[in-house]
Amino acid sequence: MKVIAFNGSPRKDGNTSMLIRAVLTAIEGQGIETETVQVGGQPIRGCIACYKCFENKDRHCAVKKDMLNDCIDRMLAADGIILGSPTYFSCMTPEIKALIDRAGMVSRANGMMLRRKAGAAVVAARRAGSVHTFDSINHFFTIGEMIVPGSNYWN
């Protein structure tokens, strides 16, 4: 098994990274392979609604000038996906939003290709907005027919 984590914070070694590392340490303790990809601070743009992914059906976005297709390939190779983001103005970073919008659209265009993978949100916050950020990331997982593990307390 393998879990891939995407750090949406532009601060590579900041709070979000520390939280992701804590989650991955627990996962690694179960003998599961992990990997982290730094998305925050990288040039990744939002979906341009060209719908070429529905025409091409090649499991990739038609926009090839950024890291998105590499991220999709890593998602496809993993059994679990973690999306981590700090809370900026009561929501996720634009890089994580771009990843969600484009990977989500490509997944839908290709028969819900992320279906039944496990997904978990990791959110760093100082003040308000963390619940909205957590919820918004989880929408990606549930809309994509992924499994969102629960907890016996706040996730």
PDB file of N, CA, C and O in Angstrom, residues 64-142:
ATOM      1  N   LYS A  64      -0.636  21.155 -19.954  1.00  0.00           N
ATOM      2  CA  LYS A  64       0.545  20.375 -19.584  1.00  0.00           C
ATOM      3  C   LYS A  64       1.727  21.228 -19.138  1.00  0.00           C
ATOM      4  O   LYS A  64       2.830  20.745 -19.032  1.00  0.00           O
ATOM      5  N   LYS A  65       1.492  22.504 -18.834  1.00  0.00           N
ATOM      6  CA  LYS A  65       2.591  23.416 -18.522  1.00  0.00           C
ATOM      7  C   LYS A  65       2.922  23.487 -17.038  1.00  0.00           C
ATOM      8  O   LYS A  65       3.711  24.327 -16.635  1.00  0.00           O
ATOM      9  N   ASP A  66       2.309  22.636 -16.219  1.00  0.00           N
ATOM     10  CA  ASP A  66       2.599  22.642 -14.783  1.00  0.00           C
ATOM     11  C   ASP A  66       2.655  21.210 -14.263  1.00  0.00           C
ATOM     12  O   ASP A  66       2.680  20.257 -15.034  1.00  0.00           O
ATOM     13  N   MET A  67       2.656  21.051 -12.962  1.00  0.00           N
ATOM     14  CA  MET A  67       2.892  19.758 -12.325  1.00  0.00           C
ATOM     15  C   MET A  67       1.626  18.917 -12.148  1.00  0.00           C
ATOM     16  O   MET A  67       1.694  17.817 -11.608  1.00  0.00           O
ATOM     17  N   LEU A  68       0.484  19.385 -12.593  1.00  0.00           N
ATOM     18  CA  LEU A  68      -0.775  18.712 -12.306  1.00  0.00           C
ATOM     19  C   LEU A  68      -0.799  17.262 -12.774  1.00  0.00           C
ATOM     20  O   LEU A  68      -1.217  16.375 -12.022  1.00  0.00           O
ATOM     21  N   ASN A  69      -0.384  16.981 -13.984  1.00  0.00           N
ATOM     22  CA  ASN A  69      -0.458  15.605 -14.478  1.00  0.00           C
ATOM     23  C   ASN A  69       0.459  14.666 -13.705  1.00  0.00           C
ATOM     24  O   ASN A  69       0.125  13.502 -13.496  1.00  0.00           O
ATOM     25  N   ASP A  70       1.595  15.166 -13.243  1.00  0.00           N
ATOM     26  CA  ASP A  70       2.458  14.373 -12.375  1.00  0.00           C
ATOM     27  C   ASP A  70       1.732  14.068 -11.065  1.00  0.00           C
ATOM     28  O   ASP A  70       1.796  12.945 -10.554  1.00  0.00           O
ATOM     29  N   CYS A  71       1.010  15.041 -10.534  1.00  0.00           N
ATOM     30  CA  CYS A  71       0.233  14.827  -9.308  1.00  0.00           C
ATOM     31  C   CYS A  71      -0.848  13.775  -9.534  1.00  0.00           C
ATOM     32  O   CYS A  71      -1.071  12.895  -8.685  1.00  0.00           O
ATOM     33  N   ILE A  72      -1.533  13.848 -10.664  1.00  0.00           N
ATOM     34  CA  ILE A  72      -2.563  12.860 -10.988  1.00  0.00           C
ATOM     35  C   ILE A  72      -1.946  11.462 -11.077  1.00  0.00           C
ATOM     36  O   ILE A  72      -2.495  10.493 -10.534  1.00  0.00           O
ATOM     37  N   ASP A  73      -0.805  11.329 -11.743  1.00  0.00           N
ATOM     38  CA  ASP A  73      -0.141  10.022 -11.840  1.00  0.00           C
ATOM     39  C   ASP A  73       0.188   9.473 -10.454  1.00  0.00           C
ATOM     40  O   ASP A  73       0.024   8.279 -10.190  1.00  0.00           O
ATOM     41  N   ARG A  74       0.630  10.342  -9.556  1.00  0.00           N
ATOM     42  CA  ARG A  74       0.948   9.916  -8.189  1.00  0.00           C
ATOM     43  C   ARG A  74      -0.319   9.516  -7.433  1.00  0.00           C
ATOM     44  O   ARG A  74      -0.315   8.575  -6.639  1.00  0.00           O
ATOM     45  N   MET A  75      -1.405  10.229  -7.655  1.00  0.00           N
ATOM     46  CA  MET A  75      -2.684   9.857  -7.042  1.00  0.00           C
ATOM     47  C   MET A  75      -3.139   8.476  -7.519  1.00  0.00           C
ATOM     48  O   MET A  75      -3.597   7.652  -6.737  1.00  0.00           O
ATOM     49  N   LEU A  76      -3.006   8.249  -8.820  1.00  0.00           N
ATOM     50  CA  LEU A  76      -3.431   6.966  -9.382  1.00  0.00           C
ATOM     51  C   LEU A  76      -2.606   5.803  -8.844  1.00  0.00           C
ATOM     52  O   LEU A  76      -3.118   4.701  -8.673  1.00  0.00           O
ATOM     53  N   ALA A  77      -1.325   6.042  -8.563  1.00  0.00           N
ATOM     54  CA  ALA A  77      -0.440   4.995  -8.062  1.00  0.00           C
ATOM     55  C   ALA A  77      -0.620   4.734  -6.568  1.00  0.00           C
ATOM     56  O   ALA A  77      -0.108   3.749  -6.055  1.00  0.00           O
ATOM     57  N   ALA A  78      -1.353   5.601  -5.883  1.00  0.00           N
ATOM     58  CA  ALA A  78      -1.510   5.495  -4.429  1.00  0.00           C
ATOM     59  C   ALA A  78      -2.856   4.868  -4.070  1.00  0.00           C
ATOM     60  O   ALA A  78      -3.814   4.911  -4.840  1.00  0.00           O
ATOM     61  N   ASP A  79      -2.897   4.329  -2.863  1.00  0.00           N
ATOM     62  CA  ASP A  79      -4.146   3.801  -2.317  1.00  0.00           C
ATOM     63  C   ASP A  79      -4.860   4.866  -1.484  1.00  0.00           C
ATOM     64  O   ASP A  79      -6.070   4.807  -1.306  1.00  0.00           O
ATOM     65  N   GLY A  80      -4.086   5.802  -0.954  1.00  0.00           N
ATOM     66  CA  GLY A  80      -4.634   6.868  -0.135  1.00  0.00           C
ATOM     67  C   GLY A  80      -4.049   8.205  -0.527  1.00  0.00           C
ATOM     68  O   GLY A  80      -2.898   8.289  -0.949  1.00  0.00           O
ATOM     69  N   ILE A  81      -4.862   9.253  -0.400  1.00  0.00           N
ATOM     70  CA  ILE A  81      -4.459  10.603  -0.778  1.00  0.00           C
ATOM     71  C   ILE A  81      -4.724  11.541   0.397  1.00  0.00           C
ATOM     72  O   ILE A  81      -5.826  11.568   0.941  1.00  0.00           O
ATOM     73  N   ILE A  82      -3.703  12.296   0.777  1.00  0.00           N
ATOM     74  CA  ILE A  82      -3.836  13.316   1.811  1.00  0.00           C
ATOM     75  C   ILE A  82      -3.620  14.674   1.161  1.00  0.00           C
ATOM     76  O   ILE A  82      -2.642  14.875   0.438  1.00  0.00           O
ATOM     77  N   LEU A  83      -4.543  15.585   1.408  1.00  0.00           N
ATOM     78  CA  LEU A  83      -4.395  16.957   0.944  1.00  0.00           C
ATOM     79  C   LEU A  83      -4.263  17.835   2.171  1.00  0.00           C
ATOM     80  O   LEU A  83      -5.154  17.864   3.024  1.00  0.00           O
ATOM     81  N   GLY A  84      -3.152  18.554   2.269  1.00  0.00           N
ATOM     82  CA  GLY A  84      -2.903  19.431   3.399  1.00  0.00           C
ATOM     83  C   GLY A  84      -2.843  20.881   2.965  1.00  0.00           C
ATOM     84  O   GLY A  84      -2.255  21.200   1.936  1.00  0.00           O
ATOM     85  N   SER A  85      -3.464  21.734   3.775  1.00  0.00           N
ATOM     86  CA  SER A  85      -3.461  23.164   3.457  1.00  0.00           C
ATOM     87  C   SER A  85      -3.542  23.978   4.733  1.00  0.00           C
ATOM     88  O   SER A  85      -4.265  23.619   5.656  1.00  0.00           O
ATOM     89  N   PRO A  86      -2.840  25.113   4.765  1.00  0.00           N
ATOM     90  CA  PRO A  86      -3.127  26.071   5.817  1.00  0.00           C
ATOM     91  C   PRO A  86      -4.458  26.744   5.492  1.00  0.00           C
ATOM     92  O   PRO A  86      -4.969  26.627   4.373  1.00  0.00           O
ATOM     93  N   THR A  87      -5.022  27.435   6.456  1.00  0.00           N
ATOM     94  CA  THR A  87      -6.259  28.176   6.240  1.00  0.00           C
ATOM     95  C   THR A  87      -5.902  29.616   5.915  1.00  0.00           C
ATOM     96  O   THR A  87      -5.368  30.333   6.746  1.00  0.00           O
ATOM     97  N   TYR A  88      -6.175  30.013   4.679  1.00  0.00           N
ATOM     98  CA  TYR A  88      -5.916  31.374   4.226  1.00  0.00           C
ATOM     99  C   TYR A  88      -7.256  32.032   3.914  1.00  0.00           C
ATOM    100  O   TYR A  88      -7.980  31.568   3.035  1.00  0.00           O
ATOM    101  N   PHE A  89      -7.588  33.090   4.614  1.00  0.00           N
ATOM    102  CA  PHE A  89      -8.845  33.792   4.419  1.00  0.00           C
ATOM    103  C   PHE A  89     -10.028  32.824   4.398  1.00  0.00           C
ATOM    104  O   PHE A  89     -10.854  32.831   3.505  1.00  0.00           O
ATOM    105  N   SER A  90     -10.042  31.939   5.392  1.00  0.00           N
ATOM    106  CA  SER A  90     -11.122  30.972   5.625  1.00  0.00           C
ATOM    107  C   SER A  90     -11.247  29.910   4.541  1.00  0.00           C
ATOM    108  O   SER A  90     -12.314  29.331   4.365  1.00  0.00           O
ATOM    109  N   CYS A  91     -10.170  29.619   3.837  1.00  0.00           N
ATOM    110  CA  CYS A  91     -10.234  28.553   2.844  1.00  0.00           C
ATOM    111  C   CYS A  91      -8.837  28.001   2.573  1.00  0.00           C
ATOM    112  O   CYS A  91      -7.853  28.414   3.181  1.00  0.00           O
ATOM    113  N   MET A  92      -8.757  27.063   1.661  1.00  0.00           N
ATOM    114  CA  MET A  92      -7.495  26.429   1.299  1.00  0.00           C
ATOM    115  C   MET A  92      -6.650  27.347   0.421  1.00  0.00           C
ATOM    116  O   MET A  92      -7.143  28.357  -0.077  1.00  0.00           O
ATOM    117  N   THR A  93      -5.397  26.964   0.222  1.00  0.00           N
ATOM    118  CA  THR A  93      -4.530  27.744  -0.660  1.00  0.00           C
ATOM    119  C   THR A  93      -4.969  27.569  -2.112  1.00  0.00           C
ATOM    120  O   THR A  93      -5.598  26.571  -2.473  1.00  0.00           O
ATOM    121  N   PRO A  94      -4.632  28.515  -2.971  1.00  0.00           N
ATOM    122  CA  PRO A  94      -5.022  28.403  -4.376  1.00  0.00           C
ATOM    123  C   PRO A  94      -4.401  27.185  -5.073  1.00  0.00           C
ATOM    124  O   PRO A  94      -4.991  26.629  -5.996  1.00  0.00           O
ATOM    125  N   GLU A  95      -3.231  26.769  -4.616  1.00  0.00           N
ATOM    126  CA  GLU A  95      -2.590  25.604  -5.242  1.00  0.00           C
ATOM    127  C   GLU A  95      -3.391  24.328  -4.973  1.00  0.00           C
ATOM    128  O   GLU A  95      -3.585  23.499  -5.868  1.00  0.00           O
ATOM    129  N   ILE A  96      -3.864  24.154  -3.743  1.00  0.00           N
ATOM    130  CA  ILE A  96      -4.671  22.973  -3.429  1.00  0.00           C
ATOM    131  C   ILE A  96      -6.013  23.050  -4.157  1.00  0.00           C
ATOM    132  O   ILE A  96      -6.516  22.050  -4.668  1.00  0.00           O
ATOM    133  N   LYS A  97      -6.583  24.237  -4.245  1.00  0.00           N
ATOM    134  CA  LYS A  97      -7.843  24.401  -4.977  1.00  0.00           C
ATOM    135  C   LYS A  97      -7.664  24.053  -6.448  1.00  0.00           C
ATOM    136  O   LYS A  97      -8.504  23.370  -7.044  1.00  0.00           O
ATOM    137  N   ALA A  98      -6.561  24.485  -7.053  1.00  0.00           N
ATOM    138  CA  ALA A  98      -6.295  24.148  -8.452  1.00  0.00           C
ATOM    139  C   ALA A  98      -6.126  22.638  -8.621  1.00  0.00           C
ATOM    140  O   ALA A  98      -6.654  22.052  -9.572  1.00  0.00           O
ATOM    141  N   LEU A  99      -5.410  22.013  -7.701  1.00  0.00           N
ATOM    142  CA  LEU A  99      -5.228  20.555  -7.745  1.00  0.00           C
ATOM    143  C   LEU A  99      -6.577  19.852  -7.657  1.00  0.00           C
ATOM    144  O   LEU A  99      -6.867  18.937  -8.438  1.00  0.00           O
ATOM    145  N   ILE A 100      -7.421  20.283  -6.730  1.00  0.00           N
ATOM    146  CA  ILE A 100      -8.746  19.684  -6.557  1.00  0.00           C
ATOM    147  C   ILE A 100      -9.592  19.871  -7.812  1.00  0.00           C
ATOM    148  O   ILE A 100     -10.189  18.913  -8.316  1.00  0.00           O
ATOM    149  N   ASP A 101      -9.675  21.090  -8.318  1.00  0.00           N
ATOM    150  CA  ASP A 101     -10.530  21.357  -9.472  1.00  0.00           C
ATOM    151  C   ASP A 101     -10.109  20.563 -10.696  1.00  0.00           C
ATOM    152  O   ASP A 101     -10.941  19.953 -11.370  1.00  0.00           O
ATOM    153  N   ARG A 102      -8.836  20.544 -10.984  1.00  0.00           N
ATOM    154  CA  ARG A 102      -8.374  19.874 -12.207  1.00  0.00           C
ATOM    155  C   ARG A 102      -8.325  18.365 -12.054  1.00  0.00           C
ATOM    156  O   ARG A 102      -8.780  17.634 -12.947  1.00  0.00           O
ATOM    157  N   ALA A 103      -7.794  17.868 -10.944  1.00  0.00           N
ATOM    158  CA  ALA A 103      -7.761  16.418 -10.747  1.00  0.00           C
ATOM    159  C   ALA A 103      -9.182  15.869 -10.638  1.00  0.00           C
ATOM    160  O   ALA A 103      -9.477  14.777 -11.141  1.00  0.00           O
ATOM    161  N   GLY A 104     -10.072  16.629 -10.003  1.00  0.00           N
ATOM    162  CA  GLY A 104     -11.465  16.208  -9.892  1.00  0.00           C
ATOM    163  C   GLY A 104     -12.149  16.130 -11.242  1.00  0.00           C
ATOM    164  O   GLY A 104     -12.889  15.187 -11.523  1.00  0.00           O
ATOM    165  N   MET A 105     -11.884  17.101 -12.088  1.00  0.00           N
ATOM    166  CA  MET A 105     -12.489  17.095 -13.421  1.00  0.00           C
ATOM    167  C   MET A 105     -11.937  15.951 -14.269  1.00  0.00           C
ATOM    168  O   MET A 105     -12.694  15.247 -14.942  1.00  0.00           O
ATOM    169  N   VAL A 106     -10.644  15.732 -14.215  1.00  0.00           N
ATOM    170  CA  VAL A 106     -10.037  14.620 -14.962  1.00  0.00           C
ATOM    171  C   VAL A 106     -10.582  13.287 -14.458  1.00  0.00           C
ATOM    172  O   VAL A 106     -10.855  12.379 -15.250  1.00  0.00           O
ATOM    173  N   SER A 107     -10.749  13.163 -13.149  1.00  0.00           N
ATOM    174  CA  SER A 107     -11.307  11.931 -12.588  1.00  0.00           C
ATOM    175  C   SER A 107     -12.713  11.675 -13.127  1.00  0.00           C
ATOM    176  O   SER A 107     -13.027  10.562 -13.552  1.00  0.00           O
ATOM    177  N   ARG A 108     -13.545  12.697 -13.106  1.00  0.00           N
ATOM    178  CA  ARG A 108     -14.924  12.550 -13.611  1.00  0.00           C
ATOM    179  C   ARG A 108     -14.924  12.197 -15.101  1.00  0.00           C
ATOM    180  O   ARG A 108     -15.730  11.401 -15.557  1.00  0.00           O
ATOM    181  N   ALA A 109     -14.014  12.807 -15.858  1.00  0.00           N
ATOM    182  CA  ALA A 109     -13.942  12.562 -17.304  1.00  0.00           C
ATOM    183  C   ALA A 109     -13.471  11.151 -17.624  1.00  0.00           C
ATOM    184  O   ALA A 109     -13.676  10.664 -18.739  1.00  0.00           O
ATOM    185  N   ASN A 110     -12.870  10.500 -16.648  1.00  0.00           N
ATOM    186  CA  ASN A 110     -12.302   9.167 -16.864  1.00  0.00           C
ATOM    187  C   ASN A 110     -12.941   8.130 -15.942  1.00  0.00           C
ATOM    188  O   ASN A 110     -12.267   7.307 -15.323  1.00  0.00           O
ATOM    189  N   GLY A 111     -14.255   8.179 -15.850  1.00  0.00           N
ATOM    190  CA  GLY A 111     -15.001   7.158 -15.122  1.00  0.00           C
ATOM    191  C   GLY A 111     -14.784   7.159 -13.618  1.00  0.00           C
ATOM    192  O   GLY A 111     -14.784   6.082 -13.009  1.00  0.00           O
ATOM    193  N   MET A 112     -14.580   8.332 -13.017  1.00  0.00           N
ATOM    194  CA  MET A 112     -14.354   8.435 -11.563  1.00  0.00           C
ATOM    195  C   MET A 112     -13.136   7.613 -11.158  1.00  0.00           C
ATOM    196  O   MET A 112     -13.186   6.753 -10.285  1.00  0.00           O
ATOM    197  N   MET A 113     -12.017   7.884 -11.791  1.00  0.00           N
ATOM    198  CA  MET A 113     -10.803   7.071 -11.658  1.00  0.00           C
ATOM    199  C   MET A 113     -10.198   7.054 -10.255  1.00  0.00           C
ATOM    200  O   MET A 113      -9.357   6.213  -9.964  1.00  0.00           O
ATOM    201  N   LEU A 114     -10.613   7.954  -9.376  1.00  0.00           N
ATOM    202  CA  LEU A 114     -10.099   7.934  -8.000  1.00  0.00           C
ATOM    203  C   LEU A 114     -11.062   7.227  -7.042  1.00  0.00           C
ATOM    204  O   LEU A 114     -10.802   7.147  -5.851  1.00  0.00           O
ATOM    205  N   ARG A 115     -12.140   6.693  -7.581  1.00  0.00           N
ATOM    206  CA  ARG A 115     -13.158   6.002  -6.789  1.00  0.00           C
ATOM    207  C   ARG A 115     -12.523   4.934  -5.889  1.00  0.00           C
ATOM    208  O   ARG A 115     -11.620   4.219  -6.304  1.00  0.00           O
ATOM    209  N   ARG A 116     -13.002   4.891  -4.660  1.00  0.00           N
ATOM    210  CA  ARG A 116     -12.625   3.899  -3.641  1.00  0.00           C
ATOM    211  C   ARG A 116     -11.218   4.048  -3.085  1.00  0.00           C
ATOM    212  O   ARG A 116     -10.763   3.228  -2.313  1.00  0.00           O
ATOM    213  N   LYS A 117     -10.513   5.100  -3.467  1.00  0.00           N
ATOM    214  CA  LYS A 117      -9.251   5.407  -2.788  1.00  0.00           C
ATOM    215  C   LYS A 117      -9.606   6.117  -1.484  1.00  0.00           C
ATOM    216  O   LYS A 117     -10.656   6.751  -1.386  1.00  0.00           O
ATOM    217  N   ALA A 118      -8.755   6.004  -0.488  1.00  0.00           N
ATOM    218  CA  ALA A 118      -8.997   6.704   0.773  1.00  0.00           C
ATOM    219  C   ALA A 118      -8.471   8.124   0.669  1.00  0.00           C
ATOM    220  O   ALA A 118      -7.438   8.375   0.039  1.00  0.00           O
ATOM    221  N   GLY A 119      -9.185   9.060   1.282  1.00  0.00           N
ATOM    222  CA  GLY A 119      -8.768  10.458   1.265  1.00  0.00           C
ATOM    223  C   GLY A 119      -8.877  11.080   2.641  1.00  0.00           C
ATOM    224  O   GLY A 119      -9.818  10.785   3.384  1.00  0.00           O
ATOM    225  N   ALA A 120      -7.913  11.924   2.970  1.00  0.00           N
ATOM    226  CA  ALA A 120      -7.944  12.613   4.258  1.00  0.00           C
ATOM    227  C   ALA A 120      -7.432  14.042   4.103  1.00  0.00           C
ATOM    228  O   ALA A 120      -6.473  14.296   3.380  1.00  0.00           O
ATOM    229  N   ALA A 121      -8.088  14.948   4.817  1.00  0.00           N
ATOM    230  CA  ALA A 121      -7.700  16.362   4.822  1.00  0.00           C
ATOM    231  C   ALA A 121      -6.871  16.659   6.065  1.00  0.00           C
ATOM    232  O   ALA A 121      -7.164  16.158   7.146  1.00  0.00           O
ATOM    233  N   VAL A 122      -5.837  17.466   5.874  1.00  0.00           N
ATOM    234  CA  VAL A 122      -5.024  17.967   6.984  1.00  0.00           C
ATOM    235  C   VAL A 122      -5.041  19.488   6.872  1.00  0.00           C
ATOM    236  O   VAL A 122      -4.649  20.035   5.842  1.00  0.00           O
ATOM    237  N   VAL A 123      -5.499  20.156   7.932  1.00  0.00           N
ATOM    238  CA  VAL A 123      -5.686  21.601   7.870  1.00  0.00           C
ATOM    239  C   VAL A 123      -4.980  22.273   9.044  1.00  0.00           C
ATOM    240  O   VAL A 123      -5.184  21.896  10.192  1.00  0.00           O
ATOM    241  N   ALA A 124      -4.164  23.256   8.731  1.00  0.00           N
ATOM    242  CA  ALA A 124      -3.509  24.061   9.758  1.00  0.00           C
ATOM    243  C   ALA A 124      -4.263  25.384   9.861  1.00  0.00           C
ATOM    244  O   ALA A 124      -4.642  25.966   8.842  1.00  0.00           O
ATOM    245  N   ALA A 125      -4.476  25.833  11.095  1.00  0.00           N
ATOM    246  CA  ALA A 125      -5.231  27.067  11.281  1.00  0.00           C
ATOM    247  C   ALA A 125      -4.774  27.800  12.527  1.00  0.00           C
ATOM    248  O   ALA A 125      -4.342  27.190  13.488  1.00  0.00           O
ATOM    249  N   ARG A 126      -4.894  29.109  12.479  1.00  0.00           N
ATOM    250  CA  ARG A 126      -4.638  29.927  13.656  1.00  0.00           C
ATOM    251  C   ARG A 126      -5.950  30.488  14.189  1.00  0.00           C
ATOM    252  O   ARG A 126      -6.148  30.586  15.377  1.00  0.00           O
ATOM    253  N   ARG A 127      -6.805  30.884  13.285  1.00  0.00           N
ATOM    254  CA  ARG A 127      -8.087  31.468  13.677  1.00  0.00           C
ATOM    255  C   ARG A 127      -9.212  30.791  12.904  1.00  0.00           C
ATOM    256  O   ARG A 127      -9.147  29.625  12.610  1.00  0.00           O
ATOM    257  N   ALA A 128     -10.222  31.538  12.570  1.00  0.00           N
ATOM    258  CA  ALA A 128     -11.427  31.014  11.925  1.00  0.00           C
ATOM    259  C   ALA A 128     -11.153  30.490  10.518  1.00  0.00           C
ATOM    260  O   ALA A 128     -10.205  30.891   9.865  1.00  0.00           O
ATOM    261  N   GLY A 129     -12.029  29.621  10.080  1.00  0.00           N
ATOM    262  CA  GLY A 129     -11.980  29.134   8.708  1.00  0.00           C
ATOM    263  C   GLY A 129     -11.530  27.705   8.550  1.00  0.00           C
ATOM    264  O   GLY A 129     -11.651  27.133   7.472  1.00  0.00           O
ATOM    265  N   SER A 130     -11.012  27.099   9.593  1.00  0.00           N
ATOM    266  CA  SER A 130     -10.473  25.750   9.445  1.00  0.00           C
ATOM    267  C   SER A 130     -11.552  24.719   9.138  1.00  0.00           C
ATOM    268  O   SER A 130     -11.321  23.788   8.364  1.00  0.00           O
ATOM    269  N   VAL A 131     -12.743  24.873   9.712  1.00  0.00           N
ATOM    270  CA  VAL A 131     -13.825  23.915   9.442  1.00  0.00           C
ATOM    271  C   VAL A 131     -14.234  24.006   7.976  1.00  0.00           C
ATOM    272  O   VAL A 131     -14.435  22.988   7.313  1.00  0.00           O
ATOM    273  N   HIS A 132     -14.325  25.226   7.460  1.00  0.00           N
ATOM    274  CA  HIS A 132     -14.666  25.402   6.044  1.00  0.00           C
ATOM    275  C   HIS A 132     -13.588  24.785   5.139  1.00  0.00           C
ATOM    276  O   HIS A 132     -13.895  24.119   4.150  1.00  0.00           O
ATOM    277  N   THR A 133     -12.335  24.997   5.487  1.00  0.00           N
ATOM    278  CA  THR A 133     -11.230  24.441   4.702  1.00  0.00           C
ATOM    279  C   THR A 133     -11.274  22.921   4.715  1.00  0.00           C
ATOM    280  O   THR A 133     -11.181  22.270   3.667  1.00  0.00           O
ATOM    281  N   PHE A 134     -11.441  22.350   5.897  1.00  0.00           N
ATOM    282  CA  PHE A 134     -11.539  20.896   6.062  1.00  0.00           C
ATOM    283  C   PHE A 134     -12.704  20.344   5.240  1.00  0.00           C
ATOM    284  O   PHE A 134     -12.559  19.366   4.503  1.00  0.00           O
ATOM    285  N   ASP A 135     -13.851  20.994   5.338  1.00  0.00           N
ATOM    286  CA  ASP A 135     -15.042  20.571   4.614  1.00  0.00           C
ATOM    287  C   ASP A 135     -14.835  20.663   3.105  1.00  0.00           C
ATOM    288  O   ASP A 135     -15.198  19.749   2.356  1.00  0.00           O
ATOM    289  N   SER A 136     -14.236  21.744   2.652  1.00  0.00           N
ATOM    290  CA  SER A 136     -14.025  21.934   1.211  1.00  0.00           C
ATOM    291  C   SER A 136     -13.094  20.868   0.634  1.00  0.00           C
ATOM    292  O   SER A 136     -13.335  20.359  -0.461  1.00  0.00           O
ATOM    293  N   ILE A 137     -12.051  20.533   1.348  1.00  0.00           N
ATOM    294  CA  ILE A 137     -11.148  19.470   0.881  1.00  0.00           C
ATOM    295  C   ILE A 137     -11.894  18.138   0.849  1.00  0.00           C
ATOM    296  O   ILE A 137     -11.768  17.363  -0.106  1.00  0.00           O
ATOM    297  N   ASN A 138     -12.696  17.880   1.875  1.00  0.00           N
ATOM    298  CA  ASN A 138     -13.453  16.622   1.910  1.00  0.00           C
ATOM    299  C   ASN A 138     -14.471  16.525   0.786  1.00  0.00           C
ATOM    300  O   ASN A 138     -14.811  15.417   0.354  1.00  0.00           O
ATOM    301  N   HIS A 139     -14.955  17.655   0.280  1.00  0.00           N
ATOM    302  CA  HIS A 139     -15.860  17.608  -0.870  1.00  0.00           C
ATOM    303  C   HIS A 139     -15.174  16.961  -2.075  1.00  0.00           C
ATOM    304  O   HIS A 139     -15.810  16.223  -2.830  1.00  0.00           O
ATOM    305  N   PHE A 140     -13.904  17.240  -2.260  1.00  0.00           N
ATOM    306  CA  PHE A 140     -13.154  16.596  -3.353  1.00  0.00           C
ATOM    307  C   PHE A 140     -13.225  15.076  -3.225  1.00  0.00           C
ATOM    308  O   PHE A 140     -13.483  14.364  -4.192  1.00  0.00           O
ATOM    309  N   PHE A 141     -13.020  14.591  -2.009  1.00  0.00           N
ATOM    310  CA  PHE A 141     -13.032  13.146  -1.790  1.00  0.00           C
ATOM    311  C   PHE A 141     -14.426  12.560  -1.997  1.00  0.00           C
ATOM    312  O   PHE A 141     -14.578  11.542  -2.676  1.00  0.00           O
ATOM    313  N   THR A 142     -15.439  13.186  -1.430  1.00  0.00           N
ATOM    314  CA  THR A 142     -16.780  12.603  -1.526  1.00  0.00           C
ATOM    315  C   THR A 142     -17.366  12.731  -2.930  1.00  0.00           C
ATOM    316  O   THR A 142     -18.010  11.802  -3.403  1.00  0.00           O
TER     317      THR A 142
END
